[in-house]
Coordinates of C-alpha atoms in Angstrom, one line a residue:
M1 CA -33.9 -28.5 -31.9
G2 CA -30.9 -27.0 -33.8
F3 CA -28.2 -24.8 -32.4
D4 CA -29.2 -21.1 -32.7
A5 CA -25.9 -19.3 -33.2
E6 CA -27.4 -15.8 -33.1
F7 CA -29.2 -16.5 -29.8
F8 CA -25.9 -17.8 -28.3
K9 CA -24.1 -14.7 -29.5
L10 CA -26.8 -12.4 -28.0
A11 CA -26.8 -14.4 -24.7
L12 CA -23.0 -14.2 -24.5
S13 CA -23.2 -10.4 -25.2
F14 CA -25.6 -9.9 -22.3
F15 CA -23.3 -12.0 -20.1
V16 CA -20.3 -9.9 -21.0
M17 CA -22.3 -6.7 -20.4
A18 CA -23.5 -7.9 -17.0
I19 CA -19.9 -8.7 -15.8
Y20 CA -18.7 -5.4 -17.2
A21 CA -21.5 -3.5 -15.5
I22 CA -20.9 -5.2 -12.1
A23 CA -17.1 -4.3 -12.2
L24 CA -18.0 -0.7 -13.2
I25 CA -20.5 -0.4 -10.3
L26 CA -17.9 -1.7 -7.8
I27 CA -15.3 0.8 -9.0
L28 CA -17.9 3.6 -8.7
M29 CA -18.8 2.5 -5.2
Y30 CA -15.1 2.6 -4.3
S31 CA -14.7 6.1 -5.8
L32 CA -17.7 7.4 -3.9
A33 CA -16.1 6.0 -0.7
Q34 CA -12.9 8.0 -1.6
L35 CA -15.0 11.1 -2.1
N36 CA -16.5 10.7 1.3
L37 CA -12.9 10.3 2.7
L38 CA -12.0 13.5 0.9
I39 CA -14.8 15.4 2.6
N40 CA -13.7 13.9 6.0
Y41 CA -10.1 14.9 5.2
L42 CA -11.0 18.5 4.4
K43 CA -13.1 18.8 7.6
A44 CA -10.4 17.3 9.7
K45 CA -7.8 19.9 8.5
K46 CA -9.9 22.6 10.1
K47 CA -10.0 20.9 13.5
K48 CA -7.5 21.6 16.3
D49 CA -5.9 18.6 17.9
T50 CA -6.9 18.4 21.6
C51 CA -5.5 15.0 22.4
P52 CA -3.8 15.0 25.9
R53 CA 0.0 14.4 25.8
F54 CA 2.8 13.3 28.0
D55 CA 5.2 16.0 29.2
L56 CA 8.5 14.5 28.3
N57 CA 10.3 17.3 30.1
N58 CA 9.0 15.6 33.3
P59 CA 11.1 12.5 33.9
T60 CA 8.2 10.8 35.7
E61 CA 6.1 10.9 32.5
V62 CA 8.8 9.5 30.1
P63 CA 7.8 5.9 29.3
Y64 CA 10.1 3.1 28.4
V65 CA 10.3 2.4 24.7
T66 CA 11.5 -0.6 22.7
I67 CA 12.5 0.0 19.1
Q68 CA 12.1 -3.2 17.0
L69 CA 14.0 -3.5 13.7
P70 CA 12.7 -6.6 11.8
V71 CA 15.3 -7.4 9.1
Y72 CA 16.0 -10.1 6.6
N73 CA 19.0 -10.1 4.2
E74 CA 19.4 -6.3 4.2
L75 CA 23.1 -6.1 3.2
Y76 CA 22.8 -2.7 1.5
V77 CA 21.0 -0.7 4.1
M78 CA 21.8 -2.2 7.6
E79 CA 24.6 0.2 8.4
R80 CA 22.5 3.2 7.3
L81 CA 19.6 1.9 9.4
L82 CA 21.6 1.3 12.6
D83 CA 23.5 4.6 12.3
N84 CA 20.2 6.4 12.0
I85 CA 18.5 4.6 14.9
A86 CA 21.5 5.2 17.1
E87 CA 20.9 9.0 16.7
I88 CA 17.3 8.9 18.1
D89 CA 17.0 11.6 20.8
Y90 CA 15.5 9.8 23.8
P91 CA 16.7 9.1 27.4
K92 CA 19.1 6.1 27.1
D93 CA 17.8 4.7 30.4
K94 CA 14.3 4.5 28.9
L95 CA 15.2 3.1 25.4
E96 CA 15.9 -0.4 24.1
I97 CA 16.7 -1.4 20.5
Q98 CA 16.0 -4.9 19.3
V99 CA 17.5 -5.9 15.9
L100 CA 15.2 -8.9 14.9
D101 CA 17.6 -10.4 12.4
D102 CA 16.3 -13.4 10.4
S103 CA 19.1 -13.0 7.8
T104 CA 20.7 -16.0 6.1
D105 CA 23.5 -14.1 4.2
E106 CA 26.7 -12.3 5.1
S107 CA 24.9 -9.3 6.4
V108 CA 24.6 -11.2 9.7
I109 CA 28.3 -10.6 10.4
S110 CA 28.5 -7.0 9.5
T111 CA 25.2 -6.3 11.4
A112 CA 26.7 -8.0 14.6
E113 CA 29.8 -5.8 14.3
K114 CA 27.8 -2.7 13.9
I115 CA 25.6 -3.5 16.9
E116 CA 28.7 -4.0 19.1
E117 CA 30.0 -0.6 17.9
I118 CA 26.7 1.0 18.9
K119 CA 26.5 -0.9 22.2
A120 CA 29.9 0.6 23.1
K121 CA 28.4 4.0 23.0
G122 CA 26.1 3.1 25.9
L123 CA 22.9 2.2 24.0
D124 CA 20.9 -0.8 25.0
I125 CA 20.8 -2.7 21.7
S126 CA 20.5 -6.5 21.2
H127 CA 20.9 -8.8 18.2
I128 CA 18.1 -11.3 18.2
R129 CA 18.4 -14.3 15.9
R130 CA 16.0 -17.2 15.3
E131 CA 16.7 -20.7 14.1
D132 CA 13.9 -20.5 11.5
R133 CA 11.6 -17.8 10.0
T134 CA 8.3 -19.2 11.4
G135 CA 5.7 -16.6 10.9
F136 CA 8.1 -14.4 8.9
K137 CA 8.0 -10.8 10.0
A138 CA 5.1 -11.4 12.4
G139 CA 7.0 -14.2 14.0
A140 CA 10.1 -12.1 14.5
L141 CA 8.0 -9.3 16.1
K142 CA 6.2 -11.7 18.3
E143 CA 9.4 -13.3 19.6
G144 CA 11.0 -9.9 20.2
L145 CA 8.0 -8.9 22.2
I146 CA 8.6 -11.7 24.8
D147 CA 11.7 -9.9 26.2
A148 CA 10.9 -6.4 25.2
K149 CA 11.4 -4.0 28.2
G150 CA 9.4 -1.2 26.7
D151 CA 5.7 -0.4 27.4
F152 CA 5.6 1.0 23.9
I153 CA 7.0 -0.7 20.8
A154 CA 8.2 1.4 17.8
I155 CA 8.8 -0.6 14.6
F156 CA 10.9 0.4 11.6
D157 CA 11.6 -1.6 8.4
A158 CA 15.2 -1.5 7.1
D159 CA 14.6 1.2 4.6
F160 CA 13.2 3.8 7.0
L161 CA 15.1 6.7 8.5
P162 CA 13.2 8.3 11.4
K163 CA 14.3 11.8 12.4
K164 CA 16.1 12.3 15.7
D165 CA 13.0 13.7 17.4
W166 CA 10.7 11.0 16.1
L167 CA 9.9 9.5 19.5
K168 CA 9.4 12.9 21.1
Q169 CA 6.9 13.7 18.4
T170 CA 4.9 10.5 18.8
I171 CA 5.2 9.1 22.3
P172 CA 3.3 12.0 24.0
Y173 CA 0.0 11.0 22.5
F174 CA -0.1 7.8 24.5
K175 CA -1.1 9.8 27.5
N176 CA -4.6 9.0 26.2
E177 CA -4.9 5.4 27.5
E178 CA -7.4 4.5 24.8
I179 CA -4.8 4.9 22.1
G180 CA -3.2 1.7 21.1
V181 CA -1.2 2.9 18.0
V182 CA 0.4 6.0 16.8
Q183 CA 1.2 5.9 13.0
T184 CA 3.2 8.5 11.1
R185 CA 3.2 9.5 7.4
W186 CA 5.8 8.0 5.1
G187 CA 8.1 10.3 3.2
H188 CA 10.2 9.3 0.2
I189 CA 14.0 10.0 0.1
N190 CA 14.2 9.0 -3.6
R191 CA 10.9 10.3 -4.9
D192 CA 12.5 11.8 -8.0
Y193 CA 14.8 9.0 -8.9
S194 CA 12.7 7.7 -11.8
L195 CA 9.2 7.6 -13.2
L196 CA 8.6 4.4 -11.2
T197 CA 9.5 6.0 -7.9
K198 CA 7.4 9.1 -8.7
I199 CA 4.3 6.9 -9.4
Q200 CA 4.8 5.0 -6.2
A201 CA 5.1 8.2 -4.2
F202 CA 2.0 9.6 -5.9
A203 CA -0.1 6.5 -4.8
L204 CA 1.4 6.4 -1.2
D205 CA 0.8 10.1 -0.7
A206 CA -2.9 9.6 -1.4
H207 CA -3.0 6.8 1.1
F208 CA -1.1 8.6 3.8
T209 CA -3.1 11.8 3.6
L210 CA -6.6 11.3 2.1
E211 CA -7.3 7.8 3.3
Q212 CA -5.6 7.7 6.7
V213 CA -6.8 11.1 7.8
G214 CA -10.2 10.7 6.2
R215 CA -10.8 7.4 8.1
N216 CA -9.1 8.3 11.4
S217 CA -10.8 11.7 11.7
K218 CA -14.3 10.0 11.8
G219 CA -13.2 7.0 14.0
H220 CA -13.3 4.6 11.1
F221 CA -10.7 1.8 11.0
I222 CA -7.2 2.6 9.7
N223 CA -4.2 0.4 9.6
F224 CA -0.8 0.4 11.2
N225 CA 1.4 0.5 8.1
G226 CA 3.9 -2.2 9.2
T227 CA 6.5 0.4 10.0
A228 CA 7.0 4.0 11.2
G229 CA 4.6 3.7 14.0
I230 CA 4.3 2.7 17.7
W231 CA 2.2 0.2 19.5
R232 CA 1.2 0.1 23.1
K233 CA 2.5 -3.3 24.3
T234 CA -0.7 -4.1 26.1
C235 CA -2.7 -3.3 23.0
I236 CA -0.7 -5.9 21.0
I237 CA -1.3 -8.5 23.7
D238 CA -5.0 -7.7 24.2
A239 CA -5.6 -7.9 20.4
G240 CA -4.2 -11.4 20.3
N241 CA -0.5 -10.6 19.4
W242 CA 1.1 -10.9 16.0
E243 CA -0.1 -13.7 13.7
G244 CA 1.6 -14.9 10.6
D245 CA -1.4 -16.4 8.7
T246 CA -1.6 -13.4 6.3
L247 CA 1.1 -11.5 4.3
T248 CA 0.0 -8.2 5.9
E249 CA 0.3 -8.9 9.6
D250 CA 0.1 -5.2 10.2
L251 CA -3.5 -4.9 8.7
D252 CA -4.5 -8.0 10.5
L253 CA -3.5 -6.9 14.0
S254 CA -4.8 -3.4 13.3
Y255 CA -8.3 -4.7 12.7
R256 CA -8.2 -7.0 15.7
A257 CA -7.1 -4.2 17.9
Q258 CA -9.8 -1.8 16.7
L259 CA -12.5 -4.4 17.0
K260 CA -11.5 -4.5 20.7
N261 CA -12.1 -0.7 20.9
W262 CA -8.5 0.4 20.8
K263 CA -8.1 3.9 19.2
F264 CA -5.5 4.7 16.6
K265 CA -3.8 8.1 16.3
Y266 CA -2.6 9.1 12.8
L267 CA 0.0 12.0 12.6
E268 CA 0.0 13.4 9.1
D269 CA 2.5 16.1 10.1
V270 CA 5.1 13.7 11.3
E271 CA 7.0 12.4 8.3
T272 CA 9.2 9.3 8.4
P273 CA 11.5 9.2 5.3
A274 CA 12.0 5.9 3.5
E275 CA 13.4 4.4 0.3
L276 CA 11.0 3.5 -2.6
P277 CA 11.8 0.4 -4.7
V278 CA 13.8 1.6 -7.7
V279 CA 13.4 -1.5 -9.9
I280 CA 10.1 -2.9 -11.1
S281 CA 10.8 -6.4 -9.8
A282 CA 11.1 -5.0 -6.3
A283 CA 7.9 -3.0 -6.7
R284 CA 6.2 -6.1 -7.9
S285 CA 7.1 -8.2 -4.8
Q286 CA 5.9 -5.4 -2.6
Q287 CA 2.7 -4.9 -4.5
F288 CA 2.0 -8.7 -4.5
R289 CA 2.5 -8.9 -0.8
W290 CA 0.3 -5.9 0.0
N291 CA -2.5 -6.9 -2.4
K292 CA -2.6 -10.6 -1.5
G293 CA -2.4 -9.7 2.2
G294 CA -5.3 -7.3 1.8
A295 CA -7.4 -10.1 0.2
E296 CA -6.4 -12.5 2.9
N297 CA -7.4 -10.1 5.6
F298 CA -10.8 -9.5 3.9
R299 CA -11.3 -13.3 4.0
K300 CA -10.2 -13.4 7.7
M301 CA -11.9 -10.2 9.0
V302 CA -15.0 -9.4 7.0
K303 CA -17.4 -11.4 9.1
R304 CA -15.9 -10.0 12.3
V305 CA -16.4 -6.5 11.0
I306 CA -20.0 -7.1 9.8
F307 CA -21.2 -8.8 13.0
S308 CA -19.3 -6.5 15.4
K309 CA -21.5 -4.8 17.9
N310 CA -18.9 -2.2 18.8
I311 CA -18.8 -0.2 15.6
S312 CA -21.2 1.9 13.6
F313 CA -22.8 1.0 10.3
K314 CA -20.8 3.6 8.4
T315 CA -17.5 2.3 10.0
K316 CA -18.5 -1.2 8.8
I317 CA -19.0 0.0 5.3
H318 CA -15.7 1.8 5.2
G319 CA -14.0 -1.2 6.9
I320 CA -15.3 -3.6 4.2
L321 CA -14.2 -1.3 1.4
H322 CA -10.9 -0.8 3.0
L323 CA -10.4 -4.6 3.2
L324 CA -11.5 -4.8 -0.5
N325 CA -9.0 -2.1 -1.6
S326 CA -6.8 -4.5 -3.5
T327 CA -9.7 -6.2 -5.2
M328 CA -10.2 -3.0 -7.2
F329 CA -7.3 -4.1 -9.4
L330 CA -9.3 -7.2 -10.4
N331 CA -12.3 -5.0 -11.3
V332 CA -10.1 -2.7 -13.4
L333 CA -8.6 -5.7 -15.2
I334 CA -12.1 -7.0 -15.9
V335 CA -13.3 -3.7 -17.3
G336 CA -10.1 -3.3 -19.4
V337 CA -10.3 -6.8 -20.9
L338 CA -14.0 -6.7 -21.6
S339 CA -13.9 -3.2 -23.0
I340 CA -12.9 -4.5 -26.5
P341 CA -15.7 -7.1 -26.7
M342 CA -18.0 -4.4 -25.5
L343 CA -16.9 -2.1 -28.3
Y344 CA -17.9 -4.8 -30.9
I345 CA -21.1 -5.7 -29.1
K346 CA -22.1 -2.0 -29.2
N347 CA -21.5 -1.8 -32.9
T348 CA -23.2 -5.1 -33.7
Y349 CA -26.4 -4.7 -31.7
G350 CA -27.5 -1.1 -32.2
H351 CA -30.7 -1.7 -30.2
L352 CA -28.6 -2.4 -27.1
E353 CA -26.8 1.0 -27.2
I354 CA -28.9 2.4 -24.3
Y355 CA -27.4 -0.2 -22.0
F356 CA -23.9 1.3 -22.7
T357 CA -24.8 4.4 -20.7
I358 CA -23.4 2.4 -17.8
S359 CA -20.0 3.0 -19.3
S360 CA -20.4 6.6 -18.1
F361 CA -19.8 5.2 -14.5
F362 CA -16.1 4.8 -15.4
I363 CA -15.9 8.4 -16.5
I364 CA -17.7 9.5 -13.3
S365 CA -15.3 7.4 -11.2
T366 CA -12.3 8.8 -13.0
V367 CA -13.4 12.4 -12.4
I368 CA -13.9 11.6 -8.7
F369 CA -10.5 10.0 -8.4
F370 CA -9.0 13.0 -10.2
I371 CA -10.5 15.4 -7.7
C372 CA -9.6 13.2 -4.7
F373 CA -6.0 12.7 -5.7
W374 CA -5.4 16.4 -6.3
F375 CA -5.6 17.3 -2.6
P376 CA -2.9 14.8 -1.4
Y377 CA -0.7 15.9 -4.4
K378 CA -1.2 19.6 -3.4
R379 CA -0.4 18.8 0.2
V380 CA 3.0 17.4 -0.7
Q381 CA 4.0 19.2 -3.9
G382 CA 2.1 22.5 -3.4
G383 CA -0.6 24.2 -5.4
G384 CA -0.6 26.7 -8.3
F385 CA -1.2 26.4 -12.0
L386 CA 2.1 24.8 -13.0
N387 CA 1.8 22.2 -10.2
F388 CA -1.7 21.5 -11.4
V389 CA -0.5 20.9 -14.9
D390 CA 2.2 18.5 -13.5
Y391 CA -0.6 16.8 -11.5
I392 CA -2.7 16.2 -14.6
K393 CA 0.3 14.5 -16.3
M394 CA 1.1 12.4 -13.2
F395 CA -2.5 11.4 -12.6
F396 CA -3.0 9.9 -16.0
T397 CA 0.5 8.4 -15.9
F398 CA -0.3 6.8 -12.5
F399 CA -3.6 5.5 -13.7
S400 CA -2.0 4.0 -16.8
V401 CA 0.7 2.2 -14.9
A402 CA -1.7 1.1 -12.2
M403 CA -3.7 -0.6 -14.9
G404 CA -0.5 -2.1 -16.2
F405 CA 0.0 -3.7 -12.8
S406 CA -3.5 -5.1 -12.7
V407 CA -2.6 -8.6 -14.0
H408 CA 0.1 -9.1 -11.4
N409 CA -2.0 -7.6 -8.6
S410 CA -5.2 -9.5 -9.7
V411 CA -3.3 -12.8 -9.4
A412 CA -2.3 -11.8 -5.8
V413 CA -5.9 -10.8 -5.0
L414 CA -7.3 -14.1 -6.3
E415 CA -4.7 -16.2 -4.4
G416 CA -5.6 -14.2 -1.3
H417 CA -9.4 -14.8 -1.7
M418 CA -8.9 -18.5 -2.5
G419 CA -6.7 -19.0 0.6
K420 CA -3.6 -20.1 -1.3
R421 CA -0.6 -19.7 1.1
S422 CA 2.7 -18.3 0.0
E423 CA 6.0 -17.1 1.6
F424 CA 6.5 -13.6 2.8
V425 CA 8.7 -12.3 0.0
R426 CA 10.7 -9.3 1.2
T427 CA 11.2 -6.2 -1.0
P428 CA 14.9 -5.8 -1.9
K429 CA 16.5 -2.5 -0.7
F430 CA 19.1 -0.6 -2.6
N431 CA 20.4 2.4 -0.7
I432 CA 20.1 4.4 -3.8
K433 CA 21.0 8.1 -3.2
N434 CA 21.1 9.7 -6.6
L435 CA 20.7 9.0 -10.3
K436 CA 24.3 7.9 -10.7
D437 CA 23.8 5.0 -8.3
S438 CA 23.1 1.7 -10.0
W439 CA 20.8 -1.1 -8.9
K440 CA 22.0 -3.7 -11.4
N441 CA 24.5 -5.4 -9.1
N442 CA 22.0 -5.9 -6.3
K443 CA 22.3 -9.6 -5.3
Y444 CA 18.6 -9.8 -4.2
I445 CA 17.0 -9.0 -7.6
K446 CA 15.3 -11.9 -9.2
K447 CA 16.3 -12.5 -12.8
K448 CA 13.6 -14.9 -13.8
I449 CA 10.8 -13.7 -16.1
S450 CA 7.4 -14.7 -14.6
A451 CA 4.4 -15.9 -16.5
N452 CA 2.7 -12.7 -15.5
T453 CA 5.2 -10.7 -17.6
V454 CA 4.3 -12.8 -20.7
I455 CA 0.6 -12.1 -20.1
E456 CA 1.4 -8.4 -19.8
A457 CA 3.1 -8.5 -23.2
L458 CA 0.0 -10.2 -24.7
L459 CA -2.3 -7.6 -23.2
M460 CA -0.1 -4.8 -24.5
V461 CA -0.7 -6.2 -28.0
Y462 CA -4.4 -6.8 -27.2
F463 CA -5.0 -3.1 -26.3
L464 CA -3.1 -2.0 -29.4
F465 CA -5.7 -4.0 -31.3
G466 CA -8.3 -2.2 -29.2
M467 CA -7.0 1.1 -30.5
Y468 CA -6.9 -0.2 -34.1
S469 CA -10.5 -1.4 -33.7
A470 CA -11.7 2.2 -33.3
Y471 CA -11.0 3.0 -36.9
P472 CA -13.0 0.3 -38.8
L473 CA -15.8 0.7 -36.3
N474 CA -15.6 4.5 -36.4
D475 CA -16.1 4.5 -32.7
F476 CA -13.4 6.4 -30.7
G477 CA -15.1 6.5 -27.4
L478 CA -12.8 4.0 -25.7
F479 CA -9.7 5.0 -27.6
P480 CA -8.2 7.0 -24.8
F481 CA -8.9 4.2 -22.3
H482 CA -7.2 1.6 -24.6
L483 CA -4.3 4.0 -25.1
M484 CA -3.8 4.2 -21.4
L485 CA -4.0 0.4 -21.0
F486 CA -1.5 -0.1 -23.9
L487 CA 0.9 2.4 -22.4
G488 CA 0.5 0.9 -18.8
F489 CA 1.1 -2.6 -19.9
A490 CA 4.0 -1.5 -22.1
F491 CA 5.6 0.3 -19.2
V492 CA 5.3 -2.7 -16.9
F493 CA 6.4 -5.2 -19.5
F494 CA 9.5 -3.4 -20.8
N495 CA 10.7 -2.3 -17.4
S496 CA 10.3 -5.9 -16.2
I497 CA 12.4 -7.1 -19.1
R498 CA 15.0 -4.4 -18.4
S499 CA 15.3 -5.5 -14.7
K500 CA 16.3 -9.0 -15.8
V501 CA 19.3 -8.0 -17.9

C-alpha cells in the first residue's frame, strides 16, 4: 500500500484543528469563570461588611503582632523599607519586627546598621540570619516563626510601603476566630513610569479587585499574595507551616489553610503601595516564579481540592481554575502558533469551513475579558468617556504584551507541571521614584540573553508572516490577532535586548 500524501495532510489538518479547538474551549471556560467572578464582585460591592472587630482603643483587645520582612540582596530598597516599617502606628509593647535577611552581598552591613539605629528608638527589631537559604523565602519565614512573639504575623516584601495605620486597619478583623488571613490590595507607586509598569498594574488591579473580591465574597478559595497581609500564627501551624517545595509558597499555604476550614478576609479598600519591576528582565523573573509556582501548586493541590469533603462543588471548580490560571498562557501560545496553519487549512479545504466557527470562541472570550477588566480599571482610574477610551487602548496593549510573554510563561508552566525543580529567583528592586531615575546600573540585573528571547524573535517574524498571508489568501479574519501577536512579541523581544545593554 503506497503512502497517501493527501490523506496524511487531511489527517494532520484535523489534528491541528482538534488541538486548536481544545485550547480555545479552555480559554472560553476560563473567561466564563471570570464573568462569574465579575457578577460576584458587583454583588459584593452592595453588601455591608458585618465582620466583628477588635476595639484597639481597649488595651485588653490589642493583640501582639510580629512583622516579618523576608529579604535577599535588597541593597537599593532596604533603608526605605526599614524607615517605613519603623513608622507603623501600633503600641510598641505589642509589636515585634523580624528582618529575615538571607542576603549574601554588602547590604547585610548597611541593614545591620539601620536596624541598630531603629532599635535605639525603642522598637523591638531583630536581624535574623541563616547559614544557608534552605527553602528560600518559605524557609526564612518558617525559621522566623520559631521565635516570633506575635499571635499574628504580618509579612512585607522589600518593595512594599505599608501606611502608618496599616495594622490598625487590618488586625481588628481577627476578632472573628475563624479568620486565618487578612490580605490587602496592592497599590503601585510607579504605575506611570513606563508602558511596562502600566501593563503590570493593569493586570494586578484585575486580580486584586475582580478575582480576590469575586472569590472571597462567595467563600471560594483565594490566596495570600506573599506580602501585604497578616496570618494568624495558629493558622500557619495548623495548616502545616511554610513549605518550600513550590515557588509560590504563599499559594501553597493558602490552599492548605482553607482546606482545613480557615477563612480568609480580603480588604479591597486597604491599599498597600509597592514598586513594580521597571525593566523587563525583572518582570520576567517575577512572571516565571508566579506561573511556575501556580503550575506546581496545581500538581500538588488539585487532588486535595477535588476530593475534599469540606468545600462545595462550585468552590472546587473555581479552585481548580484558580490553580490553572498560569496554564492559560500555554493555551494562548497554542492558539497563536496554530492560527497560521489554521488559516491555510481553511483556505485549502473549503468543505471544512463550518468547523472554523469554533474560532468565534476566541472572540467571545475576548469580549468577556473586555467587560470583566473594565470594572477593575474603573475602580482604580475612574469612569467617564475619556477613561473608557484610555481603557480600550490599555486593554488591547495589555493583551498584546501578555501574548508576547506567552513563550516565557509557557516554559514556566510546563516545568511546573512536569515537576522540574528550580531555585527561587528574586525579583530585582530598583527604588525608582521618577522618570529621571535610571535602572541601568542596578547590579542585580541579569545581562545574559536567554533562549526564550531568541524564540520570541522568531515568533515575531512568524506572526509578521501571518499578517502577510492574509493578502494572497484574501482572508483578513485573523489579521488583527496576528498584528497583536506581532506587536506583543516585538515589545517583549526589543525590551529584553534593551535591558541587556
